[in-house]
Each structure stands twice: as structure tokens, then as C-alpha cells.
Coordinates of C-alpha atoms and ligand atoms in Angstrom, one line a residue:
X177 CA 0.0 0.4 0.1
X178 CA 1.5 2.9 -1.0
X179 CA 1.6 6.3 1.1
X180 CA 0.5 9.4 -0.5
X181 CA 0.5 13.0 0.5
X182 CA -1.2 15.7 -1.3
X183 CA 0.7 18.9 -0.9
X184 CA -1.8 21.9 -1.5
X185 CA -5.5 20.5 -1.3
X186 CA -6.9 23.3 -3.7
X187 CA -8.9 22.5 -6.9
X188 CA -6.7 19.5 -8.3
X189 CA -5.6 18.1 -4.8
X190 CA -8.6 17.6 -2.9
X191 CA -10.0 15.6 -6.2
X192 CA -6.4 13.9 -6.9
X193 CA -6.7 12.9 -2.6
X194 CA -10.4 11.6 -3.3
X195 CA -8.9 9.2 -6.2
X196 CA -6.4 7.9 -4.6
X197 CA -8.7 6.9 -1.7
X198 CA -10.6 5.1 -4.2
X199 CA -7.5 2.8 -5.0
X200 CA -6.7 -0.4 -3.3
X201 CA -3.1 0.1 -3.8
X202 CA -2.6 3.5 -2.5
X203 CA -3.9 5.1 0.4
X204 CA -3.5 8.9 1.3
X205 CA -1.3 10.0 4.6
X206 CA -2.3 13.4 4.5
X207 CA -3.2 16.9 2.9
X208 CA -1.7 20.3 3.7
X209 CA -3.1 23.5 3.7
X210 CA -1.5 27.4 3.7
X211 CA -4.1 28.7 6.4
X212 CA -7.4 27.2 8.2
X213 CA -9.5 27.8 5.0
X214 CA -13.1 26.5 4.2
X215 CA -10.7 23.8 2.1
X216 CA -8.5 23.3 5.4
X217 CA -11.8 22.3 7.5
X218 CA -13.2 20.2 4.8
X219 CA -9.7 18.1 4.6
X220 CA -10.6 17.5 8.3
X221 CA -14.2 16.8 7.7
X222 CA -13.1 14.2 5.0
X223 CA -11.0 12.3 7.5
X224 CA -7.8 13.5 5.9
X225 CA -4.8 14.3 8.6
X226 CA -4.1 17.8 7.6
X227 CA -0.5 19.5 7.9
X228 CA 0.3 23.3 7.5
X229 CA 2.2 23.9 4.7
X230 CA 4.2 26.6 6.7
X231 CA 5.8 25.8 10.1
X232 CA 5.6 29.5 11.1
X233 CA 1.6 29.6 10.4
X234 CA 0.8 26.4 12.8
X235 CA -0.6 29.1 15.0
X236 CA -3.2 30.4 12.7
X237 CA -4.9 26.6 12.5
X238 CA -4.5 26.1 16.3
X239 CA -6.3 29.9 16.9
X240 CA -9.0 29.0 14.3
X241 CA -9.5 25.3 15.8
X242 CA -8.5 23.4 13.3
X243 CA -6.6 20.6 14.0
X244 CA -3.3 19.7 12.8
X245 CA -1.3 16.7 12.6
X246 CA 2.3 18.6 12.0
X247 CA 3.8 20.2 9.4
X248 CA 4.8 19.5 5.3
X249 CA 8.1 18.0 7.0
X250 CA 6.5 15.5 8.9
X251 CA 3.8 14.7 5.8
X252 CA 7.0 14.3 3.7
X253 CA 8.3 12.2 6.3
X254 CA 5.7 9.7 6.3
X255 CA 4.6 9.7 2.8
X256 CA 6.0 7.4 0.1
X257 CA 5.5 9.8 -2.9
X258 CA 4.1 13.6 -2.6
X259 CA 1.6 14.6 -5.3
X260 CA 2.4 18.5 -5.5
X261 CA -0.6 20.5 -6.0
X262 CA 0.4 23.6 -4.9
X263 CA 0.4 26.8 -7.5
X264 CA 2.5 27.1 -10.4
X265 CA 6.2 27.3 -9.9
X266 CA 5.6 26.6 -5.8
X267 CA 6.2 22.7 -7.1
X268 CA 9.5 23.0 -8.6
X269 CA 10.8 25.1 -5.2
X270 CA 9.3 22.4 -3.4
X271 CA 11.2 19.9 -5.2
X272 CA 14.3 21.3 -4.4
X273 CA 13.7 22.2 -0.8
X274 CA 11.6 19.2 0.2
X275 CA 11.6 16.1 -1.5
X276 CA 14.8 15.5 -3.0
X277 CA 16.8 16.3 0.0
X278 CA 14.3 13.6 2.0
X279 CA 14.4 11.5 -1.1
X280 CA 10.9 11.3 -1.5
X281 CA 9.2 10.4 -4.9
X282 CA 6.7 13.5 -6.0
X283 CA 4.7 14.0 -8.8
X284 CA 4.0 17.3 -10.3
X285 CA 1.2 19.3 -11.8
X286 CA 0.9 20.8 -15.7
X287 CA 1.3 24.4 -14.0
X288 CA 5.1 23.7 -13.7
X289 CA 7.4 24.0 -16.2
X290 CA 8.4 20.5 -18.4
X291 CA 12.0 19.7 -17.0
X292 CA 10.6 19.7 -12.7
X293 CA 10.1 15.9 -14.0
X294 CA 12.4 13.3 -15.7
X295 CA 9.7 12.9 -18.1
X296 CA 5.9 14.3 -18.7
X297 CA 2.9 12.1 -18.5
X298 CA -0.2 10.9 -20.1
X299 CA -1.0 7.4 -19.0
X300 CA -2.7 6.8 -23.1
X301 CA 0.7 8.0 -24.2
X302 CA 3.7 7.2 -22.5
X303 CA 3.0 5.3 -19.6
X304 CA 6.0 3.1 -19.8
X305 CA 8.3 6.3 -19.4
X306 CA 7.4 6.7 -15.8
X307 CA 8.3 3.1 -15.0
X308 CA 9.9 3.6 -12.0
X309 CA 10.7 7.5 -12.1
X310 CA 11.3 9.6 -8.7
X311 CA 9.7 12.8 -10.2
X312 CA 7.3 13.1 -13.0
X313 CA 5.1 16.0 -14.2
X314 CA 1.5 15.1 -15.2
X315 CA 0.6 17.6 -17.5
X316 CA -1.9 19.8 -17.8
X317 CA -5.5 20.0 -18.4
X318 CA -5.6 21.5 -22.2
X319 CA -2.0 19.2 -22.8
X320 CA -4.0 16.2 -21.2
X321 CA -6.8 17.0 -24.0
X322 CA -4.9 17.4 -26.6
X323 CA -2.5 14.3 -26.1
X324 CA -5.4 12.1 -25.5
X325 CA -7.1 12.4 -28.7
X326 CA -4.3 13.4 -31.2
X327 CA -2.2 10.4 -30.0
X328 CA -5.4 8.0 -30.4
X329 CA -5.1 9.3 -34.2
X330 CA -1.4 9.2 -34.5
X331 CA -1.4 5.7 -33.2
X332 CA -4.0 5.0 -36.0
X333 CA -3.1 7.3 -39.0
X334 CA -0.4 8.7 -41.0
X335 CA -1.2 12.5 -39.6
X336 CA 0.6 15.9 -40.3
X337 CA 0.4 19.1 -39.5
X338 CA -1.8 19.7 -36.7
X339 CA -3.4 23.4 -35.8
X340 CA -5.8 23.6 -32.7
X341 CA -7.5 27.0 -31.2
X342 CA -8.2 26.6 -27.2
X343 CA -11.0 29.0 -26.0
X344 CA -10.0 28.5 -22.5
X345 CA -12.0 29.3 -19.4
X346 CA -10.8 32.4 -17.4
X347 CA -11.0 31.3 -14.0
X348 CA -12.1 28.0 -12.4
X349 CA -15.9 28.3 -10.7
X350 CA -14.4 29.0 -6.9
X351 CA -12.2 31.5 -8.0
X352 CA -13.7 35.6 -7.2
X353 CA -10.2 37.6 -7.5
X354 CA -9.4 36.4 -11.3
X355 CA -13.1 38.6 -12.1
X356 CA -15.5 39.7 -13.1
X357 CA -14.4 40.0 -17.1
X358 CA -16.2 40.7 -20.1
X359 CA -13.7 40.3 -23.1
X360 CA -12.2 38.0 -25.1
X361 CA -8.3 37.9 -24.6
X362 CA -6.0 36.7 -26.8
X363 CA -3.1 34.7 -24.7
X364 CA -1.0 34.9 -25.5
X365 CA -0.8 37.3 -28.6
X366 CA 1.4 35.7 -30.2
X367 CA 2.0 32.1 -31.9
X368 CA 2.3 29.5 -30.5
X369 CA 0.7 29.2 -27.1
X370 CA 2.6 27.2 -25.1
X371 CA 0.4 24.2 -25.2
X372 CA 1.6 22.7 -28.6
X373 CA 5.2 22.5 -27.3
X374 CA 3.7 21.0 -24.2
X375 CA 1.9 18.4 -26.1
X376 CA 5.5 17.7 -27.9
X377 CA 6.9 17.0 -24.4
X378 CA 4.7 13.8 -24.7
X379 CA 4.6 13.2 -28.6
X380 CA 7.9 15.3 -29.9
X381 CA 7.0 13.8 -33.3
X382 CA 4.0 15.6 -33.8
X383 CA 3.9 19.0 -35.7
X384 CA 1.9 21.2 -33.9
X385 CA 0.8 24.8 -33.7
X386 CA -2.1 26.1 -31.1
X387 CA -3.3 29.2 -30.4
X388 CA -5.5 30.5 -27.1
X389 CA -8.1 33.0 -26.4
X390 CA -9.7 33.5 -22.6
X391 CA -13.1 33.8 -22.6
X392 CA -15.4 34.7 -20.0
X393 CA -16.4 31.2 -18.7
X394 CA -15.8 29.3 -15.3
X395 CA -16.5 25.9 -16.9
X396 CA -14.8 23.9 -19.3
X397 CA -12.1 24.8 -22.3
X398 CA -13.2 23.8 -25.4
X399 CA -10.3 22.8 -28.6
X400 CA -10.9 23.5 -32.0
X401 CA -8.9 20.9 -33.7
X402 CA -7.3 20.3 -37.5
X403 CA -5.8 17.7 -38.4
X404 CA -4.0 17.1 -41.8
X405 CA -4.1 13.4 -43.0
X406 CA -1.7 12.3 -45.1
X407 CA -3.9 9.0 -46.4
X408 CA -7.1 8.8 -47.0
X409 CA -9.6 8.3 -43.6
X410 CA -13.4 8.3 -43.3
X411 CA -15.0 10.1 -40.8
X412 CA -16.5 6.8 -39.3
X413 CA -12.8 5.3 -38.8
X414 CA -12.1 8.4 -37.2
X415 CA -15.3 7.9 -34.9
X416 CA -14.1 4.2 -34.2
X417 CA -10.6 5.3 -33.2
X418 CA -12.2 7.6 -30.8
X419 CA -14.7 5.0 -29.5
X420 CA -12.0 2.7 -28.7
X421 CA -9.7 5.4 -27.0
X422 CA -10.2 5.3 -22.7
X423 CA -11.2 8.6 -21.4
X424 CA -12.8 9.7 -24.7
X425 CA -16.4 10.4 -24.9
X426 CA -18.6 11.2 -27.5
X427 CA -21.5 13.6 -27.0
X428 CA -23.9 14.9 -29.3
X429 CA -26.1 17.8 -30.0
X430 CA -28.8 15.7 -31.4
X431 CA -29.1 14.8 -27.5
X432 CA -29.0 18.7 -26.6
X433 CA -25.6 19.1 -25.9
X434 CA -25.2 22.3 -27.7
X435 CA -22.3 23.7 -25.7
X436 CA -20.3 23.7 -22.0
X437 CA -23.3 24.6 -20.1
X438 CA -25.2 21.3 -21.6
X439 CA -21.9 18.9 -20.9
X440 CA -21.7 20.3 -17.3
X441 CA -25.4 19.5 -16.6
X442 CA -24.7 16.2 -18.0
X443 CA -22.0 16.0 -15.6
X444 CA -24.4 16.8 -12.8
X445 CA -26.6 13.6 -13.9
X446 CA -23.6 11.4 -13.5
X447 CA -23.4 12.0 -9.8
X448 CA -19.9 12.0 -9.2
X449 CA -18.2 14.2 -6.8
X450 CA -17.8 17.9 -7.6
X451 CA -19.9 16.7 -10.9
X452 CA -16.5 16.1 -12.3
X453 CA -16.2 14.9 -16.2
X454 CA -12.9 12.7 -16.3
X455 CA -13.2 12.2 -19.8
X456 CA -12.5 14.4 -22.9
X457 CA -15.6 14.9 -24.5
X458 CA -15.5 15.0 -28.2
X459 CA -18.4 16.1 -30.0
X460 CA -19.4 12.9 -32.3
X461 CA -21.4 15.5 -34.9
X462 CA -18.5 17.6 -35.2
X463 CA -15.7 15.3 -36.6
X464 CA -15.7 15.8 -40.7
X465 CA -13.0 15.7 -43.1
X466 CA -12.8 17.9 -45.6
X467 CA -9.7 17.5 -48.4
X468 CA -8.1 15.2 -46.3
X469 CA -8.3 17.7 -43.3
X470 CA -10.0 16.5 -40.2
X471 CA -12.0 18.9 -38.0
X472 CA -13.5 18.1 -34.4
X473 CA -14.5 20.2 -31.0
X474 CA -13.8 18.7 -28.0
X475 CA -14.4 20.2 -24.3
X476 CA -12.3 19.8 -21.7
X477 CA -13.4 19.8 -17.7
X478 CA -10.1 22.0 -16.5
X479 CA -10.6 20.6 -12.8
X480 CA -10.6 16.9 -13.1
X481 CA -9.4 15.4 -16.6
X482 CA -5.8 15.3 -15.3
X483 CA -7.4 13.6 -12.1
X484 CA -6.9 9.8 -13.5
X485 CA -3.4 10.5 -14.5
X486 CA -2.6 11.5 -11.1
X487 CA -3.4 8.0 -10.0
X488 CA -2.1 6.2 -12.7
X489 CA 1.4 8.0 -12.5
X490 CA 1.8 6.9 -8.6
X491 CA 1.5 3.2 -10.1
X492 CA 4.3 3.3 -12.5
X493 CA 6.7 5.3 -10.6
X494 CA 6.1 2.5 -8.0
X495 CA 5.9 0.1 -10.7
X496 CA 2.6 -1.5 -9.4
X497 CA 1.3 -2.3 -12.4
X498 CA 3.7 -2.3 -15.8
X499 CA 0.9 -2.8 -18.4
X500 CA -0.6 0.7 -19.2
X501 CA -3.9 -0.2 -20.1
X502 CA -4.2 -2.4 -16.9
X503 CA -3.5 0.4 -14.8
X504 CA -6.1 3.0 -16.8
X505 CA -8.8 0.3 -17.1
X506 CA -8.4 -0.2 -12.4
X507 CA -8.4 3.6 -12.3
X508 CA -11.4 3.8 -14.6
X509 CA -13.3 1.2 -12.7
X510 CA -12.7 2.8 -9.3
X511 CA -14.0 6.7 -10.7
X512 CA -16.6 5.1 -12.7
X513 CA -15.1 5.9 -16.0
X514 CA -16.4 3.5 -18.9
X515 CA -13.2 1.8 -20.5
Ligands
NAD11 P1 -5.6 26.0 -6.2 O1 -5.0 27.3 -5.9 O2 -6.8 25.6 -6.1 O3 -4.8 25.1 -4.8 C1 -3.6 25.5 -4.8 C2 -3.2 24.7 -3.1 O4 -1.5 24.9 -2.7 C3 -3.9 25.3 -1.9 O5 -4.4 24.0 -1.4 C4 -3.2 26.2 -1.3 O6 -4.0 26.4 0.3 C5 -1.8 25.8 -1.5 N1 -0.7 26.5 -1.5 C6 -0.7 27.8 -2.3 N2 0.3 29.0 -1.8 C7 1.4 27.8 -1.6 C8 2.8 27.9 -0.8 N3 3.3 28.8 -1.4 N4 3.3 26.7 -0.7 C9 2.4 25.5 -0.3 N5 1.1 25.4 -0.9 C10 0.8 26.5 -1.6 O7 -4.6 25.5 -7.6 P2 -5.1 24.1 -8.5 O8 -6.0 25.3 -9.3 O9 -5.6 23.3 -7.9 O10 -3.6 24.4 -9.5 C11 -2.6 23.4 -9.0 C12 -2.0 22.9 -9.8 O11 -2.1 21.9 -10.7 C13 -0.8 24.1 -10.7 O12 0.1 23.4 -11.5 C14 -1.8 24.2 -11.7 O13 -1.3 24.7 -13.3 C15 -2.0 22.8 -12.0 N6 -3.5 22.3 -12.8 C16 -4.4 23.1 -12.3 C17 -5.7 22.9 -13.0 C18 -7.0 23.9 -12.6 O14 -7.7 23.8 -13.9 N7 -7.3 24.3 -11.7 C19 -5.9 22.0 -14.1 C20 -4.7 20.9 -14.5 C21 -3.8 21.8 -13.8

């Protein structure tokens, strides 16, 4: 039973804690928070041992009556692996300050630069690269979405240049300090956005250019993907490839799913914690091929699509399972994802 600590019990951290606690080969030994916030209280109410991120802020927790099991240093000592879910760049600092000196394995999130880990990771594309590694970065929500579908196309067909336009949510639903905004922001203004190069940290041979804009929504990202085909392919063949790809879910406008709003309403019907949608949702009826170029729309639930990868990576790093599909199916089953 691998002992897992979560450093940073926020949007991603609380979801990874839940997912790890659903496994039979790993368990949560504690989580951290910077202050005795509602999230810290939720951690305690959920039965997790809580550790203070900053030793000099322990008094704040005592004053608020939120029980602590120790500080982050104690958690790093106790855990076999830390899932670092702190904000961008903090993870890289934690690696040098906490994990390397303590010889504790750690995983990082997509807000960190690629070189924080020995490899960047999406289990559907490169599970075996993480076998036995000490430091691995799970790629961001957008890169998970792009590599999940593009990796499937790349395995099945001879594909050429890829162009993807990312329409990104401005902030997560629980964040108020980044808004309200009523604008469409090219971000970045130059080409490419960082997402294309990030895809290449996992699939280096792909010829991909991405652009990105931020829009006033909190619920999902949308990708408009265009892929040149170097061979004759039918729309039905593409659909078959996506149907067989774990963690890809088809949705259709004919079922009333016309926008990300209906996707999130659909997700609420699934009854998962936080109404999460771990799968990359592809509009089946958007898949079209014109002049040997494939077009499709996909949407990403940014708060949760990386969660299954965060479980698989632990299994790979401890070589609990060397067969990618066995780990993916085990994680899927535990989280109610259809394989
Ligand atoms: P968040 O702000 O919701 O949570 C961050 C957590 O880290 C909080 O528990 C906070 O208390 C703690 N923290 C803050 N500053 C800290 C510090 N200096 N030292 C230690 N702990 C600190 O952040 P998040 O959205 O969960 O993002 C975490 C990581 O996951 C980032 O790398 C981000 O890029 C990545 N990510 C986020 C999303 C998303 O949509 N939210 C999706 C995929 C990946």
C-alpha cells in the first residue's frame, strides 16, 4: 500500500486525494494547506490528516480550532510519494527544498515547467516512460485533452500538420479574484501558445501549432482541432478510433448537448463528486473531413481531466503495474469511467 501525501489541497489536490482514496493499492496519509480555510476544514471533515504548509503559520490553525497533524516536513517524512498540487512554480521550489533532500518521490502538475520531472506524462501515451521514476510531471488539463485524442489519431493514421485553437475558461468556478471579466483575450498574443510545445513533451514527433484565447466562462475549455491526413481516412474510421480510446467520451448536439453548459449539466446527472467529468468530451457530430483535413471540437473539464492520470502515474512510478491498460482500467473502474 503506497503512502501518498497531497501537498496543496486546492482544486486539483482535493480531487486527487479523493481519487487516491478510491484505490486498493495506495492510500492518503495526509494533505496540506497554507491556512485554516474552508478547504482546510473540508479536509479534516473528510477524514484526512491535515499538515500546515508553512511551519511558522501553525498558530493560525490552533487559533481557528482546526486540528493539525504536523507540518509539511512531517508529511514528506511519512509519505512514500507526494503529489504536489501547489500553484505554478511552487512545485519546483518544493522539489529542491523538500522532496530531493528527503529522497521522497513526487509528482507535479501542469503549471510547472516540463523539466521539473524526468518525464511529462499522460498514461494513454507514455505510461512506460514513468516506470520506476522518482519525479514526474502530469501535464496540464489542456495538454491532457490534446494528447489524449491526438495520440489516438497518431497511433491509427499517418497524420501531418495539426492546428488547434484553444478557447480557455478565465478562472475556475471557485475563484473570484480573477474576475469578473467581460472580454475575449488573445492569450498569448503570439503564436504558438505554450500548449503545442507542451504536447511535444509527450509526443515530440507531432507537428502542432496552437493558439489560445481566454473567454468569460468558468466551466470548461474548448478546443477546435484541425489535423492534416496523409492517407485516405473516413469520418467513421476516426469515430471508431475515438470510441476505442479510453477516457474519450462522445457527446452529440442531437441529444441537446449544444455547449459546455449542457455538458456540465450532463456531468451533474452522473452524480460524481464535484460533478467532475474526467473524460475528454468530443462532439461526435463535429467530426468532419474536408480535403484530407480532419476537424473536430472537444471540451475539457479543466478541474478534473488530469485526476485519473495522477493515479496512474503513482502506479507506474512504483511499478505496481507495468501494463498501461491494466492501470488505466483499474483507475477507470474505481472512478466510474467506462473503459
Ligand atoms: P489552487 O489554488 O486551487 O490550490 C493550490 C493549493 O496549494 C491550495 O491548497 C493552497 O493552500 C496551496 N498553496 C498555495 N500557495 C502555496 C505555497 N506557497 N506553498 C504551499 N502550498 C501553497 O490551485 P490548483 O488550481 O489546484 O492548481 C494546482 C496545480 O495544478 C497548478 O500547477 C496548476 O497549473 C495545475 N492545474 C490546474 C488546473 C485547474 O484548472 N485548476 C488544471 C490542471 C492543472
